[in-house]
Coordinates of C-alpha atoms in Angstrom, one line a residue:
S1 CA 109.0 112.4 105.8
S2 CA 108.2 112.0 102.2
G3 CA 104.6 112.4 103.0
I4 CA 105.2 115.8 104.5
N5 CA 107.2 116.9 101.8
A6 CA 103.8 115.6 99.8
E7 CA 101.6 117.8 102.2
W8 CA 103.6 120.6 101.9
P9 CA 102.3 122.1 99.2
L10 CA 99.0 121.5 99.5
R11 CA 99.2 123.2 103.6
P12 CA 97.2 125.9 102.9
G13 CA 94.1 123.8 101.2
L14 CA 94.2 121.7 104.4
F15 CA 94.1 124.7 107.1
W16 CA 90.6 124.6 106.1
I17 CA 89.5 120.9 107.1
P18 CA 87.9 120.5 110.5
L19 CA 90.8 118.6 113.2
Y20 CA 93.1 117.6 109.8
D21 CA 96.3 117.8 112.0
L22 CA 94.6 115.7 114.6
L23 CA 93.2 113.4 112.0
K24 CA 95.9 112.7 110.4
C25 CA 97.5 112.1 114.1
L26 CA 95.5 109.2 114.5
F27 CA 95.8 107.3 111.2
L28 CA 99.2 107.7 111.4
V29 CA 98.7 105.9 114.4
W30 CA 96.5 103.8 113.2
C31 CA 99.0 103.0 110.7
M32 CA 101.1 101.9 112.7
W33 CA 99.2 99.9 115.8
P34 CA 101.2 97.1 116.7
I35 CA 98.4 94.7 115.6
E36 CA 98.0 92.2 112.5
N37 CA 95.8 93.7 110.6
N38 CA 97.0 96.9 110.9
G39 CA 96.9 101.0 108.7
S40 CA 99.3 100.5 107.1
V41 CA 98.6 96.5 105.9
I42 CA 95.4 98.0 104.1
V43 CA 96.8 100.2 102.6
Y44 CA 99.7 98.2 101.0
N45 CA 97.3 95.3 100.2
T46 CA 94.4 97.6 98.9
L47 CA 96.4 100.9 97.1
L48 CA 100.1 100.2 96.5
R49 CA 100.7 96.4 95.7
P50 CA 98.0 96.3 93.6
F51 CA 99.8 99.5 91.7
L52 CA 103.0 98.2 91.7
L53 CA 101.9 94.8 90.5
K54 CA 100.4 96.2 88.0
N55 CA 103.3 98.8 86.5
E56 CA 106.0 96.2 87.7
A57 CA 106.6 95.6 83.9
K58 CA 107.2 99.5 83.9
I59 CA 108.9 100.3 87.7
D60 CA 111.5 97.5 86.0
A61 CA 112.4 98.6 82.8
K62 CA 112.9 102.5 84.2
L63 CA 114.9 101.1 86.8
S64 CA 117.2 98.9 84.0
K65 CA 117.7 102.2 82.0
V66 CA 118.9 104.6 84.4
S67 CA 121.2 101.2 86.8
G68 CA 122.7 101.3 83.6
Q69 CA 123.3 105.0 82.9
V70 CA 124.6 105.0 86.7
N71 CA 126.8 101.4 85.2
K72 CA 127.8 103.8 82.6
Y73 CA 128.9 107.0 84.7
V74 CA 130.7 105.5 87.1
S75 CA 132.8 103.3 84.5
D76 CA 133.2 106.8 82.8
A77 CA 134.4 108.0 86.1
K78 CA 136.6 105.2 86.4
K79 CA 138.7 105.9 82.6
E80 CA 138.9 109.8 83.7
A81 CA 140.4 109.0 87.0
S82 CA 142.7 106.4 85.7
N83 CA 143.6 109.3 82.7
L84 CA 144.0 111.9 85.0
A85 CA 146.3 109.5 87.0
N86 CA 149.0 108.5 84.8
S87 CA 148.8 112.3 83.1
S88 CA 151.6 114.5 84.6
T89 CA 149.0 116.5 86.1
G90 CA 147.4 113.7 87.6
Q91 CA 151.5 112.8 88.8
V92 CA 152.3 116.0 90.4
L93 CA 148.7 116.1 92.4
S94 CA 150.1 112.6 93.9
A95 CA 153.5 114.0 94.9
T96 CA 151.9 117.0 96.3
A97 CA 149.8 114.9 98.2
S98 CA 152.3 112.6 99.5
A99 CA 154.0 115.4 100.8
A100 CA 151.3 117.3 102.9
I101 CA 150.8 113.5 104.6
D102 CA 154.4 113.4 105.4
N103 CA 154.2 116.8 106.4
A104 CA 150.9 116.0 109.0
M105 CA 152.6 113.1 109.4
S106 CA 155.9 114.9 111.1
E107 CA 153.8 117.2 113.1
Q108 CA 151.8 114.7 114.5
E109 CA 155.0 113.4 115.5
K110 CA 156.4 117.0 117.4
D111 CA 152.6 116.6 118.5
K112 CA 153.9 113.6 120.6
E113 CA 156.7 114.3 121.5
I114 CA 155.2 117.6 123.6

């Protein structure tokens, strides 16, 4: 799916390559062929693995930065939710939700009786 998304902007130019769709299909079959050294192994070992090893420190630094930001946002959201729950507005919302649940449960009991 990501290959299709990356291919989409290039599609008008790829139209001019003879048998492009057939070649793409053959490449994907080769990548998934159930042999020891299929296309995916070769592509990984020759292209992807060297790139990842070369940029491992950069990738780890970015992931660390992003995970730190996500943790901060989650912590802030927890604080905001706690503040809302403890506020008068939160108490009203909680009471309203409890009443709605009780009402739904009583309606369900009535439906069972019928």
